[in-house]
Amino acid sequence: MIQKDILQNQSHKRFNILTGEWILVSPHRTKRPWQGQQEKQAGDKRPSYDESCYLCPGNERASGDSNPQYTDTYAFTNDFAALQSKSDPFIINDGLLRAESELGTCRVICFSPDHSKSLAHMDTSGIENVVSLWQEEFRQLGSREDIRYVQIFENKGAVMGCSNPHPHGQIWAQSSIPNEVIKKDKRQKDYYENNQKSLLSDYIHQELSNKERLVYENGHFVVLIPFWAVWPFETMIIPKRQQAHIGQLSAEEKTGFADAIRFLTATYDKLFDCSFPYSSGIHQAPTDGKDYDHWHWHMSFYPPLLRSATVKKFMVGYEMFAMPQRDITAESAAQRLRELA
């Protein structure tokens, strides 16, 4: 049994079961983080259509191509993709200097034709359409022989490097498996082989028992702040039924997933009375044709805000050179989000 008082009052390390890495927690540095100054940001009011936006329906993009007059979701290949679909393969081994070619494609996913909306302003059925598009893109990209991993993600807000406020996300599909996924694959595989159950199935069972870090629950999903969270209000959305990837969602589960996203993003906006910035991403099984029965997919949200709409958490100093560190405990952050709900 965890001694709760110790975790809320003494500096300690917490272990990330998905990556095998540690994070330093210093709860004594701030006992009630939301009592600090909380400036209100100017309202993020945008028109439903912006003639200068390269993601709005019918508008011309920088490439010279024009968007169709889409009325729901819309996907296209990024005009300035980070991954090239065609180039000469190569391997460089020059002493300690190594490099290899990397192929792939980058897709842009428009969540809505309405320029003024974010996921927080969409209803469950609208978000369900986004999930359906994610599923279709995952199927098409993951079926390609040259693609071994499909990364779905969203950067929301200028502070997260988002260059356009129109509601959208991205999908990068590449010919190798990226670092974070390799770490999570190993940890989940080792646990599955030793316990014949998925790592996250046992984890959410424990979290649902004590409810300290639970933020929201519906029939098919849980939203929680992971015990090892790095960012102040970091969260995970996890399906209750073990699935390797989002393509395995049933119709009811897809609705449940959309509902969890709706709840979380709307609650985030209430936290500091602003359009809450974050980076979110779905980690799921690779698409290289191997056996991934040990995988349990999940979606993570990494928001940078700490005390208010204008006070942010920065990864600097010790965190850049040693290990991640946080002052607000996962338990107090979860309590704050539950109170807003």
Tab-separated table of C-alpha atoms in Angstrom:
chain	number	residue	atom	x	y	z
A	1	MET	CA	0.000	0.000	0.000
A	2	ILE	CA	1.368	3.412	-0.997
A	3	GLN	CA	1.894	5.849	1.883
A	4	LYS	CA	0.009	8.812	0.422
A	5	ASP	CA	1.366	11.415	2.870
A	6	ILE	CA	4.932	10.624	1.881
A	7	LEU	CA	4.214	11.116	-1.833
A	8	GLN	CA	2.548	14.482	-1.174
A	9	ASN	CA	5.241	15.869	1.137
A	10	GLN	CA	8.652	14.407	0.321
A	11	SER	CA	10.817	14.533	-2.779
A	12	HIS	CA	10.893	11.197	-4.544
A	13	LYS	CA	11.262	9.443	-7.904
A	14	ARG	CA	8.426	7.819	-9.833
A	15	PHE	CA	8.896	5.055	-12.388
A	16	ASN	CA	7.342	5.142	-15.858
A	17	ILE	CA	6.199	1.574	-16.515
A	18	LEU	CA	5.866	2.229	-20.262
A	19	THR	CA	9.375	3.563	-20.910
A	20	GLY	CA	11.470	2.256	-18.012
A	21	GLU	CA	12.536	5.801	-17.101
A	22	TRP	CA	12.293	7.806	-13.866
A	23	ILE	CA	10.949	11.270	-13.053
A	24	LEU	CA	11.813	13.414	-10.012
A	25	VAL	CA	8.818	14.758	-8.031
A	26	SER	CA	9.229	17.644	-5.554
A	27	PRO	CA	5.795	18.216	-3.937
A	28	HIS	CA	7.177	20.268	-1.043
A	29	ARG	CA	7.997	23.124	-3.446
A	30	THR	CA	4.368	24.035	-3.984
A	31	LYS	CA	1.488	22.625	-1.991
A	32	ARG	CA	-1.412	24.309	-3.802
A	33	PRO	CA	-0.231	25.158	-7.326
A	34	TRP	CA	-3.502	26.738	-8.549
A	35	GLN	CA	-3.490	29.481	-5.865
A	36	GLY	CA	-0.853	31.483	-7.705
A	37	GLN	CA	-1.664	34.423	-9.959
A	38	GLN	CA	-3.938	33.455	-12.835
A	39	GLU	CA	-4.151	36.103	-15.518
A	40	LYS	CA	-7.004	35.747	-17.970
A	41	GLN	CA	-5.928	35.585	-21.573
A	42	ALA	CA	-7.617	37.568	-24.266
A	43	GLY	CA	-10.413	35.524	-25.791
A	44	ASP	CA	-9.437	33.356	-28.714
A	45	LYS	CA	-12.270	34.454	-30.981
A	46	ARG	CA	-11.997	33.468	-34.620
A	47	PRO	CA	-14.419	33.593	-37.548
A	48	SER	CA	-15.989	30.411	-38.871
A	49	TYR	CA	-14.224	31.080	-42.169
A	50	ASP	CA	-10.933	32.899	-42.758
A	51	GLU	CA	-10.097	33.766	-46.346
A	52	SER	CA	-6.370	33.859	-45.499
A	53	CYS	CA	-6.344	30.395	-43.873
A	54	TYR	CA	-4.774	27.699	-46.032
A	55	LEU	CA	-6.862	25.000	-44.289
A	56	CYS	CA	-10.330	26.511	-44.714
A	57	PRO	CA	-12.620	24.971	-47.364
A	58	GLY	CA	-12.049	26.238	-50.916
A	59	ASN	CA	-8.906	28.207	-50.054
A	60	GLU	CA	-5.627	27.974	-51.923
A	61	ARG	CA	-2.659	26.517	-50.045
A	62	ALA	CA	0.965	27.640	-50.301
A	63	SER	CA	1.637	24.862	-52.819
A	64	GLY	CA	-0.920	26.342	-55.225
A	65	ASP	CA	-3.373	23.478	-54.673
A	66	SER	CA	-6.853	24.360	-53.446
A	67	ASN	CA	-8.904	22.642	-50.758
A	68	PRO	CA	-12.285	21.275	-51.789
A	69	GLN	CA	-15.421	22.742	-50.247
A	70	TYR	CA	-15.341	20.071	-47.554
A	71	THR	CA	-18.175	19.999	-45.036
A	72	ASP	CA	-16.860	17.500	-42.483
A	73	THR	CA	-13.298	16.213	-42.047
A	74	TYR	CA	-10.594	16.462	-44.699
A	75	ALA	CA	-7.117	14.966	-45.164
A	76	PHE	CA	-4.317	15.784	-47.600
A	77	THR	CA	-0.588	15.216	-47.948
A	78	ASN	CA	1.429	17.966	-46.258
A	79	ASP	CA	2.792	20.428	-48.799
A	80	PHE	CA	5.966	20.762	-46.716
A	81	ALA	CA	6.330	17.209	-45.400
A	82	ALA	CA	9.160	16.304	-43.010
A	83	LEU	CA	9.389	12.857	-44.608
A	84	GLN	CA	10.010	12.225	-48.297
A	85	SER	CA	8.135	9.463	-50.078
A	86	LYS	CA	10.751	9.048	-52.776
A	87	SER	CA	14.523	9.284	-52.436
A	88	ASP	CA	17.557	7.092	-52.941
A	89	PRO	CA	18.127	4.658	-50.040
A	90	PHE	CA	21.523	4.867	-48.333
A	91	ILE	CA	23.488	3.732	-45.281
A	92	ILE	CA	26.531	5.585	-43.961
A	93	ASN	CA	28.966	3.913	-41.559
A	94	ASP	CA	32.006	6.143	-41.249
A	95	GLY	CA	33.747	5.348	-37.974
A	96	LEU	CA	31.458	6.745	-35.290
A	97	LEU	CA	29.325	8.598	-37.831
A	98	ARG	CA	26.164	6.731	-38.807
A	99	ALA	CA	23.187	7.712	-40.945
A	100	GLU	CA	20.436	5.916	-42.835
A	101	SER	CA	17.775	7.049	-45.260
A	102	GLU	CA	14.235	7.412	-43.896
A	103	LEU	CA	11.177	7.397	-46.122
A	104	GLY	CA	7.557	8.145	-45.383
A	105	THR	CA	4.725	10.587	-45.782
A	106	CYS	CA	3.035	13.302	-43.718
A	107	ARG	CA	-0.696	13.927	-43.769
A	108	VAL	CA	-2.706	16.894	-42.518
A	109	ILE	CA	-6.043	16.081	-40.848
A	110	CYS	CA	-8.619	18.900	-40.738
A	111	PHE	CA	-11.042	18.185	-37.893
A	112	SER	CA	-13.757	20.565	-39.070
A	113	PRO	CA	-14.460	23.092	-41.839
A	114	ASP	CA	-15.258	25.625	-39.086
A	115	HIS	CA	-12.164	27.777	-38.515
A	116	SER	CA	-13.393	28.892	-35.083
A	117	LYS	CA	-13.646	25.459	-33.493
A	118	SER	CA	-11.243	23.179	-31.638
A	119	LEU	CA	-11.933	19.665	-30.361
A	120	ALA	CA	-13.090	21.314	-27.122
A	121	HIS	CA	-15.922	23.026	-29.034
A	122	MET	CA	-17.033	19.994	-31.047
A	123	ASP	CA	-19.706	17.549	-29.964
A	124	THR	CA	-19.119	13.822	-29.576
A	125	SER	CA	-20.480	12.970	-33.040
A	126	GLY	CA	-18.161	15.519	-34.670
A	127	ILE	CA	-15.140	14.096	-32.846
A	128	GLU	CA	-16.282	10.605	-33.775
A	129	ASN	CA	-15.912	11.629	-37.422
A	130	VAL	CA	-12.321	12.651	-36.647
A	131	VAL	CA	-11.687	9.237	-35.075
A	132	SER	CA	-13.143	7.567	-38.184
A	133	LEU	CA	-10.713	9.525	-40.363
A	134	TRP	CA	-7.802	8.558	-38.094
A	135	GLN	CA	-8.849	4.919	-38.487
A	136	GLU	CA	-9.057	5.149	-42.269
A	137	GLU	CA	-5.682	6.861	-42.546
A	138	PHE	CA	-4.146	4.284	-40.200
A	139	ARG	CA	-5.499	1.433	-42.332
A	140	GLN	CA	-4.337	2.892	-45.619
A	141	LEU	CA	-0.903	4.016	-44.469
A	142	GLY	CA	-0.278	0.984	-42.265
A	143	SER	CA	-1.023	-1.410	-45.121
A	144	ARG	CA	1.843	-0.020	-47.203
A	145	GLU	CA	4.940	-2.245	-47.356
A	146	ASP	CA	7.245	0.748	-46.897
A	147	ILE	CA	5.513	1.958	-43.690
A	148	ARG	CA	6.325	0.429	-40.305
A	149	TYR	CA	4.781	2.997	-37.985
A	150	VAL	CA	1.900	5.493	-38.157
A	151	GLN	CA	2.051	8.399	-35.686
A	152	ILE	CA	-1.173	10.361	-35.145
A	153	PHE	CA	-0.762	13.633	-33.241
A	154	GLU	CA	-1.975	17.194	-32.734
A	155	ASN	CA	-0.123	20.359	-31.736
A	156	LYS	CA	-2.674	22.840	-30.398
A	157	GLY	CA	-1.750	26.467	-29.762
A	158	ALA	CA	1.048	28.760	-30.874
A	159	VAL	CA	3.069	27.893	-27.756
A	160	MET	CA	3.231	24.313	-29.053
A	161	GLY	CA	4.521	25.445	-32.432
A	162	CYS	CA	1.196	25.271	-34.232
A	163	SER	CA	1.429	27.549	-37.267
A	164	ASN	CA	-2.295	27.660	-38.060
A	165	PRO	CA	-5.225	27.921	-35.589
A	166	HIS	CA	-7.628	26.036	-37.861
A	167	PRO	CA	-8.605	22.785	-36.034
A	168	HIS	CA	-6.249	20.166	-37.402
A	169	GLY	CA	-3.742	17.477	-36.567
A	170	GLN	CA	-1.127	15.475	-38.419
A	171	ILE	CA	-0.121	11.917	-39.239
A	172	TRP	CA	3.487	11.000	-39.950
A	173	ALA	CA	4.005	7.508	-41.374
A	174	GLN	CA	7.566	6.259	-41.706
A	175	SER	CA	9.745	3.349	-42.718
A	176	SER	CA	11.208	2.711	-39.243
A	177	ILE	CA	9.831	2.511	-35.697
A	178	PRO	CA	10.556	5.704	-33.679
A	179	ASN	CA	12.391	5.832	-30.340
A	180	GLU	CA	9.470	6.276	-27.921
A	181	VAL	CA	7.535	3.439	-29.525
A	182	ILE	CA	10.540	1.100	-29.324
A	183	LYS	CA	10.776	1.741	-25.578
A	184	LYS	CA	7.063	1.163	-25.008
A	185	ASP	CA	7.057	-1.937	-27.188
A	186	LYS	CA	9.790	-3.594	-25.126
A	187	ARG	CA	8.192	-2.786	-21.768
A	188	GLN	CA	4.756	-4.031	-22.866
A	189	LYS	CA	6.143	-7.182	-24.468
A	190	ASP	CA	8.177	-8.120	-21.386
A	191	TYR	CA	5.155	-7.645	-19.122
A	192	TYR	CA	2.814	-9.591	-21.412
A	193	GLU	CA	5.192	-12.538	-21.670
A	194	ASN	CA	5.547	-12.695	-17.880
A	195	ASN	CA	1.897	-12.107	-16.943
A	196	GLN	CA	-0.209	-13.125	-19.985
A	197	LYS	CA	-2.023	-9.778	-19.648
A	198	SER	CA	-1.355	-6.351	-21.039
A	199	LEU	CA	0.605	-3.890	-18.913
A	200	LEU	CA	-2.021	-1.157	-19.225
A	201	SER	CA	-4.905	-3.519	-18.418
A	202	ASP	CA	-3.390	-4.180	-15.005
A	203	TYR	CA	-2.426	-0.533	-14.607
A	204	ILE	CA	-5.924	0.879	-15.202
A	205	HIS	CA	-7.381	-1.808	-12.930
A	206	GLN	CA	-5.197	-0.463	-10.125
A	207	GLU	CA	-6.032	3.165	-10.963
A	208	LEU	CA	-9.774	2.453	-11.029
A	209	SER	CA	-9.463	0.873	-7.598
A	210	ASN	CA	-7.945	3.893	-5.855
A	211	LYS	CA	-9.331	6.653	-8.156
A	212	GLU	CA	-6.744	9.227	-6.950
A	213	ARG	CA	-5.513	10.000	-10.443
A	214	LEU	CA	-8.756	9.254	-12.287
A	215	VAL	CA	-10.216	12.249	-14.155
A	216	TYR	CA	-13.090	10.708	-16.133
A	217	GLU	CA	-14.558	7.320	-16.961
A	218	ASN	CA	-17.200	6.053	-19.363
A	219	GLY	CA	-18.220	2.548	-20.367
A	220	HIS	CA	-15.190	1.956	-22.578
A	221	PHE	CA	-12.433	4.428	-21.626
A	222	VAL	CA	-10.652	5.962	-18.663
A	223	VAL	CA	-9.014	9.398	-18.573
A	224	LEU	CA	-6.325	9.714	-15.918
A	225	ILE	CA	-3.143	11.503	-14.977
A	226	PRO	CA	-0.486	8.775	-15.040
A	227	PHE	CA	1.410	8.135	-11.816
A	228	TRP	CA	4.654	9.034	-13.645
A	229	ALA	CA	3.341	12.146	-15.484
A	230	VAL	CA	6.000	14.711	-16.443
A	231	TRP	CA	3.866	17.688	-17.506
A	232	PRO	CA	1.720	19.422	-14.819
A	233	PHE	CA	-1.656	18.403	-16.277
A	234	GLU	CA	-0.531	15.513	-18.485
A	235	THR	CA	-3.245	12.928	-19.128
A	236	MET	CA	-3.801	9.580	-20.806
A	237	ILE	CA	-6.911	8.181	-22.464
A	238	ILE	CA	-6.841	4.371	-22.282
A	239	PRO	CA	-9.370	1.848	-23.632
A	240	LYS	CA	-10.633	-0.589	-20.994
A	241	ARG	CA	-10.495	-3.444	-23.489
A	242	GLN	CA	-7.008	-4.292	-24.655
A	243	GLN	CA	-6.506	-3.384	-28.327
A	244	ALA	CA	-3.291	-3.110	-30.302
A	245	HIS	CA	-4.458	-0.160	-32.418
A	246	ILE	CA	-7.426	2.131	-33.093
A	247	GLY	CA	-8.508	0.025	-36.051
A	248	GLN	CA	-9.839	-2.518	-33.539
A	249	LEU	CA	-12.354	-0.137	-31.960
A	250	SER	CA	-15.971	-1.299	-32.034
A	251	ALA	CA	-18.672	1.222	-32.988
A	252	GLU	CA	-19.568	1.720	-29.310
A	253	GLU	CA	-15.924	2.101	-28.327
A	254	LYS	CA	-15.378	4.683	-31.027
A	255	THR	CA	-18.193	6.753	-29.536
A	256	GLY	CA	-16.675	6.268	-26.084
A	257	PHE	CA	-13.276	7.421	-27.330
A	258	ALA	CA	-14.790	10.537	-28.902
A	259	ASP	CA	-16.677	11.241	-25.681
A	260	ALA	CA	-13.456	10.994	-23.641
A	261	ILE	CA	-11.668	13.427	-25.977
A	262	ARG	CA	-14.617	15.837	-25.810
A	263	PHE	CA	-14.704	15.747	-22.028
A	264	LEU	CA	-10.950	16.172	-21.569
A	265	THR	CA	-10.412	19.006	-24.046
A	266	ALA	CA	-13.441	20.938	-22.764
A	267	THR	CA	-12.230	20.511	-19.175
A	268	TYR	CA	-8.755	21.693	-20.143
A	269	ASP	CA	-10.263	24.932	-21.516
A	270	LYS	CA	-11.967	25.545	-18.167
A	271	LEU	CA	-8.765	25.106	-16.165
A	272	PHE	CA	-7.240	28.512	-16.867
A	273	ASP	CA	-10.130	30.044	-18.835
A	274	CYS	CA	-8.312	29.861	-22.166
A	275	SER	CA	-8.011	27.796	-25.326
A	276	PHE	CA	-5.756	25.232	-23.643
A	277	PRO	CA	-2.594	24.358	-25.604
A	278	TYR	CA	-1.150	20.843	-25.723
A	279	SER	CA	0.557	18.232	-27.827
A	280	SER	CA	-1.381	14.989	-28.025
A	281	GLY	CA	-0.552	11.712	-29.709
A	282	ILE	CA	-1.701	8.123	-30.070
A	283	HIS	CA	0.791	5.339	-29.409
A	284	GLN	CA	-0.238	2.052	-30.964
A	285	ALA	CA	1.293	-1.085	-32.434
A	286	PRO	CA	3.731	-0.811	-35.364
A	287	THR	CA	2.537	-1.863	-38.817
A	288	ASP	CA	5.492	-4.005	-39.881
A	289	GLY	CA	3.519	-7.255	-39.942
A	290	LYS	CA	4.927	-8.726	-36.713
A	291	ASP	CA	2.933	-10.034	-33.741
A	292	TYR	CA	1.894	-7.237	-31.380
A	293	ASP	CA	-0.668	-8.990	-29.170
A	294	HIS	CA	1.085	-7.411	-26.173
A	295	TRP	CA	0.219	-3.855	-27.247
A	296	HIS	CA	-2.446	-1.743	-25.526
A	297	TRP	CA	-2.844	1.532	-27.419
A	298	HIS	CA	-3.384	4.833	-25.618
A	299	MET	CA	-3.551	8.575	-26.265
A	300	SER	CA	-1.435	11.055	-24.283
A	301	PHE	CA	-1.873	14.807	-23.823
A	302	TYR	CA	1.141	16.942	-22.866
A	303	PRO	CA	0.041	20.507	-21.947
A	304	PRO	CA	2.723	23.097	-21.034
A	305	LEU	CA	0.645	25.349	-18.735
A	306	LEU	CA	1.574	25.372	-15.047
A	307	ARG	CA	-0.223	28.032	-12.978
A	308	SER	CA	-2.254	30.099	-15.439
A	309	ALA	CA	-2.854	30.781	-19.112
A	310	THR	CA	0.466	32.643	-19.229
A	311	VAL	CA	2.659	30.708	-16.745
A	312	LYS	CA	4.266	27.692	-18.408
A	313	LYS	CA	6.344	24.699	-17.458
A	314	PHE	CA	9.764	24.676	-19.137
A	315	MET	CA	12.107	21.735	-19.502
A	316	VAL	CA	15.419	23.440	-18.703
A	317	GLY	CA	18.523	23.060	-16.556
A	318	TYR	CA	18.327	19.869	-14.512
A	319	GLU	CA	15.604	18.456	-16.759
A	320	MET	CA	17.666	18.904	-19.909
A	321	PHE	CA	20.821	17.448	-18.404
A	322	ALA	CA	19.564	14.916	-15.853
A	323	MET	CA	15.893	13.825	-15.754
A	324	PRO	CA	12.361	15.292	-15.875
A	325	GLN	CA	11.097	16.965	-12.673
A	326	ARG	CA	7.719	18.249	-11.492
A	327	ASP	CA	6.376	20.016	-8.397
A	328	ILE	CA	2.629	19.415	-8.769
A	329	THR	CA	1.873	15.796	-7.960
A	330	ALA	CA	-0.251	13.721	-10.309
A	331	GLU	CA	-2.825	13.344	-7.533
A	332	SER	CA	-3.317	17.088	-6.951
A	333	ALA	CA	-3.509	17.750	-10.702
A	334	ALA	CA	-6.178	15.057	-11.108
A	335	GLN	CA	-8.168	16.514	-8.226
A	336	ARG	CA	-8.098	19.936	-9.870
A	337	LEU	CA	-9.458	18.566	-13.170
A	338	ARG	CA	-12.144	16.522	-11.389
A	339	GLU	CA	-13.326	19.636	-9.543
A	340	LEU	CA	-13.794	21.463	-12.844
A	341	ALA	CA	-15.886	18.623	-14.209
